[in-house]
Coordinates of C-alpha atoms in Angstrom, one line a residue:
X1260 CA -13.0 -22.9 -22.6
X1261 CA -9.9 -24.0 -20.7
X1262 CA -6.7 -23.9 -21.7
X1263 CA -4.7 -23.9 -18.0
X1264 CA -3.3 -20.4 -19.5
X1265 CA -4.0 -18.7 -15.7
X1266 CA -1.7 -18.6 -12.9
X1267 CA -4.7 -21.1 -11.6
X1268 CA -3.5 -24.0 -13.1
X1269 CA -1.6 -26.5 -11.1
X1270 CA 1.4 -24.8 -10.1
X1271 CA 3.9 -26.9 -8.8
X1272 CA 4.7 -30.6 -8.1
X1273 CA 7.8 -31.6 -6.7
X1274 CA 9.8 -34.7 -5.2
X1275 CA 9.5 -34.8 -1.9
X1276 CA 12.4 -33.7 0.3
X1277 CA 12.2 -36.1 2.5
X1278 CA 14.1 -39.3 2.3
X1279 CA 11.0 -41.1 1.5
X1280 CA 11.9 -39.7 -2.2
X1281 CA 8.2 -40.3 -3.3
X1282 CA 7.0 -38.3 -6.4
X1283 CA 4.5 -36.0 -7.0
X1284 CA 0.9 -37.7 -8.9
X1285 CA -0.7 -35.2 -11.5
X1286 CA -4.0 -37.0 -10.2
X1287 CA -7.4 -35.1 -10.3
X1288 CA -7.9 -32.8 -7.1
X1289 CA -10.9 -32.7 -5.8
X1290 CA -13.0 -29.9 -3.6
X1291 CA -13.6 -31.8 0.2
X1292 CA -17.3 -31.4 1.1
X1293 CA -16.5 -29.4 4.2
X1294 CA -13.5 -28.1 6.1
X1295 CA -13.8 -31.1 9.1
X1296 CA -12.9 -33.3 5.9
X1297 CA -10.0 -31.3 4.6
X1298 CA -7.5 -32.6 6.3
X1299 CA -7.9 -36.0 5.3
X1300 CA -8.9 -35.0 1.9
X1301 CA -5.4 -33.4 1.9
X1302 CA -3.6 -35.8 3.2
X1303 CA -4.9 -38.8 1.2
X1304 CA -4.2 -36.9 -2.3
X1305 CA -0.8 -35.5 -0.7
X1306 CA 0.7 -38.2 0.9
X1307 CA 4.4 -37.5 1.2
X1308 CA 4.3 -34.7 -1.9
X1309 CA 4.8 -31.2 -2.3
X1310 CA 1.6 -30.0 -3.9
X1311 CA 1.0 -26.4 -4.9
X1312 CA -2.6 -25.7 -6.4
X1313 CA -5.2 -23.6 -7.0
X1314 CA -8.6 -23.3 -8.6
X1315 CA -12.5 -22.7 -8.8
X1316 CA -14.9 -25.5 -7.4
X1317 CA -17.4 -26.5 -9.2
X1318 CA -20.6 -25.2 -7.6
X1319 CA -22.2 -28.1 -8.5
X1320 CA -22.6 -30.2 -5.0
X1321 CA -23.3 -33.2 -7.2
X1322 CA -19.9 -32.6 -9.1
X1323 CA -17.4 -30.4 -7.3
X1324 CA -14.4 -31.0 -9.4
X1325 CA -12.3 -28.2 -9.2
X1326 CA -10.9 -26.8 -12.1
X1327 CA -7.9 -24.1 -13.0
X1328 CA -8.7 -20.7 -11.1
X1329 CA -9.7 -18.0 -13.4
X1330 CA -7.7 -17.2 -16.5
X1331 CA -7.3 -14.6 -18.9
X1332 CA -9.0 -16.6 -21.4
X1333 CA -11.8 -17.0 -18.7
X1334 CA -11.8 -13.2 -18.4
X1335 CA -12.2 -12.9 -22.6
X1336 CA -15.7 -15.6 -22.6
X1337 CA -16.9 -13.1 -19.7
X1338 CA -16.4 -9.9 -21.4
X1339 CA -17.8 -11.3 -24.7
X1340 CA -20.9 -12.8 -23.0
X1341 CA -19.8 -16.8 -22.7
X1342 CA -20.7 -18.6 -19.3
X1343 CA -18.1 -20.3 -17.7
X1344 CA -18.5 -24.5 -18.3
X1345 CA -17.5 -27.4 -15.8
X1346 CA -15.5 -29.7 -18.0
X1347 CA -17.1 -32.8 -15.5
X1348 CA -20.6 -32.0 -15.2
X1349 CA -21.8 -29.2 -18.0
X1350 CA -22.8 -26.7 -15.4
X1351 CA -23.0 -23.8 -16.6
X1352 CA -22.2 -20.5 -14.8
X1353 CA -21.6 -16.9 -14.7
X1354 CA -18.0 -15.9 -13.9
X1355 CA -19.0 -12.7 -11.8
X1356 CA -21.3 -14.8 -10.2
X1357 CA -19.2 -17.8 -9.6
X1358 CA -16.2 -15.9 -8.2
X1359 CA -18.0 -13.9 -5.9
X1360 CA -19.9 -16.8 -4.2
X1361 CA -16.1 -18.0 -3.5
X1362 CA -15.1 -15.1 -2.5
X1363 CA -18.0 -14.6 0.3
X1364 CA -17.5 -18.0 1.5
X1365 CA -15.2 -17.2 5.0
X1366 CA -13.8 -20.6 5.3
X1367 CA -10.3 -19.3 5.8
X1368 CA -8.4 -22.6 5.0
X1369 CA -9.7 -22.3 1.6
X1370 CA -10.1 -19.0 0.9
X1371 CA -11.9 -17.1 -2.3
X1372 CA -8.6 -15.5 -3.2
X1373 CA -7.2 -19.4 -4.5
X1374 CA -10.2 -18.7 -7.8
X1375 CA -9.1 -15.5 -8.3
X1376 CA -5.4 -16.7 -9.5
X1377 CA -4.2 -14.2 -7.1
X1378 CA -2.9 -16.9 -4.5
X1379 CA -1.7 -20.5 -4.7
X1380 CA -2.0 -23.4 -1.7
X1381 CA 1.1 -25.6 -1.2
X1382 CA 0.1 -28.3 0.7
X1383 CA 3.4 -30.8 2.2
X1384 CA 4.0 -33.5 4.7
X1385 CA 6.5 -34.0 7.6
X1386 CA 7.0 -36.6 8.9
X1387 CA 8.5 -37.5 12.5
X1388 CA 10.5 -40.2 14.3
X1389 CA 11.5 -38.3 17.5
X1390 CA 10.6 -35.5 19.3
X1391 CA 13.4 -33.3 17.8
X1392 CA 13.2 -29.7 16.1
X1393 CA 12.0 -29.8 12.7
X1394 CA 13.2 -26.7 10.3
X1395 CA 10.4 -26.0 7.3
X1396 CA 12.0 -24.2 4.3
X1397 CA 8.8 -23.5 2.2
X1398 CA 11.3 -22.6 -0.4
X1399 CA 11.9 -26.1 -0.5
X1400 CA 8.2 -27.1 -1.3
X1401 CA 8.2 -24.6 -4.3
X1402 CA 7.1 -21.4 -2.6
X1403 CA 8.8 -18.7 -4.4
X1404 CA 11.3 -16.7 -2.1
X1405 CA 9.9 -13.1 -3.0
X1406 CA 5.9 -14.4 -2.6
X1407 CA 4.1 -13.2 0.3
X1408 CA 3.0 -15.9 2.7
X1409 CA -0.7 -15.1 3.8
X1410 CA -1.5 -18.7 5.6
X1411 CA 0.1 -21.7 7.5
X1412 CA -1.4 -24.2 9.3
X1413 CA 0.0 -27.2 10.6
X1414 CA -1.6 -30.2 11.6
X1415 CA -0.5 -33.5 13.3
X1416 CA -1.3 -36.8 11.7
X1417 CA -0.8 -40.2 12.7
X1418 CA -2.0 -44.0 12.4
X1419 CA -3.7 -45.1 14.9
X1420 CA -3.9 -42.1 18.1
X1421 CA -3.2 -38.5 18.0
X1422 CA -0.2 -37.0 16.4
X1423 CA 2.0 -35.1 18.5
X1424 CA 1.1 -30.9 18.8
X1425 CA 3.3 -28.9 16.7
X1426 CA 4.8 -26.2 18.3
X1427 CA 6.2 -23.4 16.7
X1428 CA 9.6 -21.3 18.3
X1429 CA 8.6 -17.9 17.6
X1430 CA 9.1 -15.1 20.7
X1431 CA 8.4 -11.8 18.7
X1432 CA 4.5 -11.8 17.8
X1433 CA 3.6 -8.9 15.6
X1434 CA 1.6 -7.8 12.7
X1435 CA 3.7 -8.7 9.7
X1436 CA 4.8 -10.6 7.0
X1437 CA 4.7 -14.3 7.6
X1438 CA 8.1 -15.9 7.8
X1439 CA 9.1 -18.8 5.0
X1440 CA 11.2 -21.0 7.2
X1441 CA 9.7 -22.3 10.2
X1442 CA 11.2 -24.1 13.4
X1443 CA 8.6 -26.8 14.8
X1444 CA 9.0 -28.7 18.5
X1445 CA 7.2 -32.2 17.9
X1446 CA 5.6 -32.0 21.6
X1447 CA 4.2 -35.3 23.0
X1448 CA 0.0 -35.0 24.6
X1449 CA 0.4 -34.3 28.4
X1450 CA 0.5 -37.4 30.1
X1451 CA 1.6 -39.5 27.1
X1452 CA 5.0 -40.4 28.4
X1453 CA 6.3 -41.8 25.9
X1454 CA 10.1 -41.4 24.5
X1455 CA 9.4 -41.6 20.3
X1456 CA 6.0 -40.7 18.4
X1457 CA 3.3 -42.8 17.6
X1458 CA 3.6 -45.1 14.1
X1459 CA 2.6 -42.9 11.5
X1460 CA 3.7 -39.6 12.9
X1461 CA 3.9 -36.5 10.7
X1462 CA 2.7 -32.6 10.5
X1463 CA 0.5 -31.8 7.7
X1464 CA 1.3 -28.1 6.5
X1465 CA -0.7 -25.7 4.6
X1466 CA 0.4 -22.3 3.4
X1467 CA -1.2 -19.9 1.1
X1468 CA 1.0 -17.3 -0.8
X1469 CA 0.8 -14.6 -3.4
X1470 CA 3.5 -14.0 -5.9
X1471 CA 5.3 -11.5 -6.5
X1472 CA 3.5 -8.9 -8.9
X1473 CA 4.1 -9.1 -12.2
X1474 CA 3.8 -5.9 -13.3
X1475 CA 3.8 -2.4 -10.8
X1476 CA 0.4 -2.0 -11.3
X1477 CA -0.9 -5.4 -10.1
X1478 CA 0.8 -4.6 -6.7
X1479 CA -2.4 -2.7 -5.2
X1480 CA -4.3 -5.8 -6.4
X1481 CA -2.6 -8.3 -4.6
X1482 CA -2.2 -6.3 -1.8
X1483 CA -6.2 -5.7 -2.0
X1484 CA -6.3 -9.0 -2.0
X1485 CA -4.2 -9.6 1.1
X1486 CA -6.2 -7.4 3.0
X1487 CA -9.5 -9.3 2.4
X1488 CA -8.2 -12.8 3.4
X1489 CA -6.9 -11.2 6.4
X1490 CA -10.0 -9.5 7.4
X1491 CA -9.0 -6.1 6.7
X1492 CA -12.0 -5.5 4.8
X1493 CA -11.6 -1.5 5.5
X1494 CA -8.2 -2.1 4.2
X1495 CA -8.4 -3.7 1.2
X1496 CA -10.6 -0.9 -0.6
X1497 CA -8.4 1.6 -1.1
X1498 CA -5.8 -0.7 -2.9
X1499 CA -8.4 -2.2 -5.0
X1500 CA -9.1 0.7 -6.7
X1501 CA -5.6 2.1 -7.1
X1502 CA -5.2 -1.4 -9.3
X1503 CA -7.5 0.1 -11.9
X1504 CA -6.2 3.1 -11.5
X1505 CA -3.0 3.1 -12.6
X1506 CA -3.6 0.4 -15.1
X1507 CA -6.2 2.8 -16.8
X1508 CA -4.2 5.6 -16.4
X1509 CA -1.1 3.7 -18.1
X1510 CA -3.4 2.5 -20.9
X1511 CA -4.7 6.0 -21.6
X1512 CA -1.1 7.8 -21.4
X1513 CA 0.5 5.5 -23.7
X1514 CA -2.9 6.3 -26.2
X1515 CA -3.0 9.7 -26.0
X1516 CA 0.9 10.2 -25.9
X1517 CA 0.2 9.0 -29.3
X1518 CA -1.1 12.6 -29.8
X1519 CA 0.3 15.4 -27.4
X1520 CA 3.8 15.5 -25.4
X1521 CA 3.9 13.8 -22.0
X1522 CA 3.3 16.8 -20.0
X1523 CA 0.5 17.8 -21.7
X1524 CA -1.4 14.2 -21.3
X1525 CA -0.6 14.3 -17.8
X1526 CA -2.4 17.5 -17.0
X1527 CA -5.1 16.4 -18.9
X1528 CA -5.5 13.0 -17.0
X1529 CA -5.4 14.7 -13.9
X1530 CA -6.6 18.0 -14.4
X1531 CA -8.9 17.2 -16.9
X1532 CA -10.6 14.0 -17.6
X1533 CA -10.1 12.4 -13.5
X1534 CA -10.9 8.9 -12.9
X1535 CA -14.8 9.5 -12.3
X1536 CA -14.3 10.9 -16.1
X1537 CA -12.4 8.0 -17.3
X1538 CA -15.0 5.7 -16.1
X1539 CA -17.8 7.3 -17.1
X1540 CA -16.5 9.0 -20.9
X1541 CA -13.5 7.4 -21.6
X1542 CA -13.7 4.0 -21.4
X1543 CA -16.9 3.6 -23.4
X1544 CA -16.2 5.4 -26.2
X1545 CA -12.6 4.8 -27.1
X1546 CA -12.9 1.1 -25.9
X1547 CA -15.9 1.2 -28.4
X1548 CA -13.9 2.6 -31.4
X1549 CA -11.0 -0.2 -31.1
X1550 CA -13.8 -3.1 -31.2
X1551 CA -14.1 -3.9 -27.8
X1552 CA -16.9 -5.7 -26.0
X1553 CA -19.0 -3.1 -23.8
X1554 CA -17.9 -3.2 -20.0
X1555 CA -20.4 -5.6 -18.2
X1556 CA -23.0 -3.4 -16.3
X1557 CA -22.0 -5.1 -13.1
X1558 CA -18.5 -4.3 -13.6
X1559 CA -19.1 -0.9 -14.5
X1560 CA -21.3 -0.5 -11.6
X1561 CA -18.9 -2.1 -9.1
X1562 CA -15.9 0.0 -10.0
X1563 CA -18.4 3.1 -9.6
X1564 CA -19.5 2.0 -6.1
X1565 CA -15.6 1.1 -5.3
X1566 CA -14.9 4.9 -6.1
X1567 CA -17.2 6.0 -4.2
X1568 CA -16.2 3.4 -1.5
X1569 CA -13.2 4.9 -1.2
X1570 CA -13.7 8.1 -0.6
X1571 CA -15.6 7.1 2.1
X1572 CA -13.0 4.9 3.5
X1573 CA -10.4 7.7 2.4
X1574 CA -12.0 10.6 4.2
X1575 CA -14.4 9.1 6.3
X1576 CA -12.6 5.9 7.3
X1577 CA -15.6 4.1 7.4
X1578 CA -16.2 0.3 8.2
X1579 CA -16.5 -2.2 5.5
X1580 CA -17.8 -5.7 6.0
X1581 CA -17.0 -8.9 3.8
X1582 CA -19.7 -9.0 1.6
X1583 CA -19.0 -5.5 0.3
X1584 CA -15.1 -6.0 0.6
X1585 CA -15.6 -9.2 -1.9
X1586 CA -18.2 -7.5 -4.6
X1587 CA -15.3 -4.3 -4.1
X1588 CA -12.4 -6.6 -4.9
X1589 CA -14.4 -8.5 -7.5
X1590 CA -15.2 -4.9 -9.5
X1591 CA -11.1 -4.6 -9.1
X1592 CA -10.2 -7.3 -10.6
X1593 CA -12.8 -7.5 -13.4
X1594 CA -11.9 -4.0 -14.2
X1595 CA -8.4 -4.8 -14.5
X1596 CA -8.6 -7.2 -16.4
X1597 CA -10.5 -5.6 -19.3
X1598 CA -8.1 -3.0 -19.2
X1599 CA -5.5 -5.4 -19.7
X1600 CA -7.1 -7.5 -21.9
X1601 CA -8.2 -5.0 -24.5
X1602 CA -6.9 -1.5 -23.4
X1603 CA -3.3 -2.5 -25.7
X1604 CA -5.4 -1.9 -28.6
X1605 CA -5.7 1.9 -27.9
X1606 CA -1.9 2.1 -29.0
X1607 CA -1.3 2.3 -32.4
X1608 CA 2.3 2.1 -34.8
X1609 CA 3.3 5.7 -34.5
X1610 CA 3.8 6.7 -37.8
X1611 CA 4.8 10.2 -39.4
X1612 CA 1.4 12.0 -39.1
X1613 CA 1.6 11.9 -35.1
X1614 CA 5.4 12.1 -34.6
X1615 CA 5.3 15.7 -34.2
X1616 CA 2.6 15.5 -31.2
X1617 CA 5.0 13.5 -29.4
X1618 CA 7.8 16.3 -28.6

């Protein structure tokens, strides 16, 4: 089932900035066969257009038509055993499955994370008439002002011989966030010697971003997910599981507040019944009583190994490599998902017979 619900949906199309004035197409995008194709796989469907996208591949090689990046919906037909279905070719697939082979996949211009609906591409076009500064707002390709830039890469394009090398005035390099507006020098090959750019000319930039959280508790996720496309596999497992965390936790105090005072539910959930606890009692049976699907044994199985992962990484600090960081991130985001999905049915209309509980 689609129904482009999902922050994986097409995002954003926009007129171009540029004086060209060209406007944005709402054609079909399709996954290049390799990243020495991108490129021009970008730049053919691009053009002069600010395009922001994501979405899963089909992992048919015959097909590859990508389609919206995972949605809620997409998260329902997986709890309640429904295979995920290419709209083009009728393949059908497991969503655990699917996502995780994207996720494993290290080819960093295209990274797993874009399936996930966790991060959007925005792909525009520059182009040049003279070897002058160029300033690149991102705002002004749709890039929201509080999302976290993760990725840019710029590339020189031009008809008929090499483009000139972009390069980018920056003189403080350090660890941190990336910046949204960008000053380029257009800089002519050595030995070129000429006074204006080849016909043609133009930069082809690539930026991958995360927006802002939408609720406090998806912060840890996306910052989980940062981590991972960055490499910091070691660091992305700690904040994976604090996303399911509090999310549980938030479910089950709003529940049980139905019931005893707030002081009194939180000694319980942390005192009592811990997170192992919630895992292994509390979610089964009070998920059970309000109708909801059983958590998928690979879910429930990654969340255990992702607690146990890190305490490891907590105490221990031990190293984490990308296979494990992915199938960690994947048990994340499934678990928070069915939380959100069906943990709002654990609240109830408070009526008379529990009102005095909640003092």
């Amino acid at each position: 089932r689609r129904d482009g619900a999902g922050a994986g949906a097409v995002a954003n199309h926009q007129q171009c900035v540029r004086p060209c004035g060209c406007l944005s197409s709402h054609g079909e995008v399709r996954h290049p066969p390799d990243t020495g194709q991108l490129f021009g796989w970008i730049r053919a469907k691009v053009s002069c257009v600010s395009s922001s996208f994501s979405g899963v591949p089909c992992p048919n090689p015959e097909c590859g038509k990508v389609l919206p990046s995972a949605s809620p919906q997409d998260f329902v037909d997986y709890f309640e055993g429904r295979l995920w279905r290419c709209e083009s070719c009728g393949r059908n697939e497991g969503l655990w499955r699917l996502l995780f082979d994207r996720l494993r996949d290290d080819n960093p211009l295209i990274p797993g994370v874009l399936s996930l609906g966790l991060a959007v591409m925005t792909v525009f076009q520059c182009p040049i008439e003279d070897y002058v500064a160029l300033t690149m707002d991102l705002s002004r390709h749709g890039v929201p002002a509080d999302a976290t830039i993760i990725d840019i890469v710029i590339t020189p394009y031009a008809d008929s011989e090499p483009g000139p090398l972009p390069a980018v005035q920056l003189q403080h390099l350090q660890v941190r966030e990336l910046p949204h507006c960008l000053t380029v020098h257009p800089v002519p090959w050595f030995g070129e010697g000429k006074d204006s750019p080849p016909e043609g000319a133009g930069f082809t930039v690539l930026a991958i971003w995360m927006p802002a959280a939408l609720e406090p508790e998806q912060q840890p996720l996306l910052s989980a997910a940062k981590a991972f496309v960055t490499g910091d596999y070691r660091g992305s497992i700690i904040p994976a599981q604090v996303a399911v965390e509090l999310k549980l936790s938030k479910v089950l105090t709003d529940h049980f507040r139905q019931f005893a005072g707030k002081e009194t539910v939180k000694n319980f959930l942390n005192d009592g019944a811990s997170y192992g606890h919630q895992l292994r009692m509390l979610v089964p049976s009070l998920f059970q009583f309000i109708g909801a699907p059983s958590m998928p044994n690979e879910v429930a199985a990654g969340l255990q190994a992702l607690r146990k992962k890190r305490n490891q990484v907590g105490h221990e600090h031990l190293a984490t490599d990308r296979s494990e960081a992915a199938q960690m991130l994947l048990a994340s985001l499934f678990g928070y998902w069915y939380v959100a999905i069906y943990g709002p049915g654990l609240v109830q209309s408070s009526d008379s017979s529990t009102e005095a509980f909640r003092a």
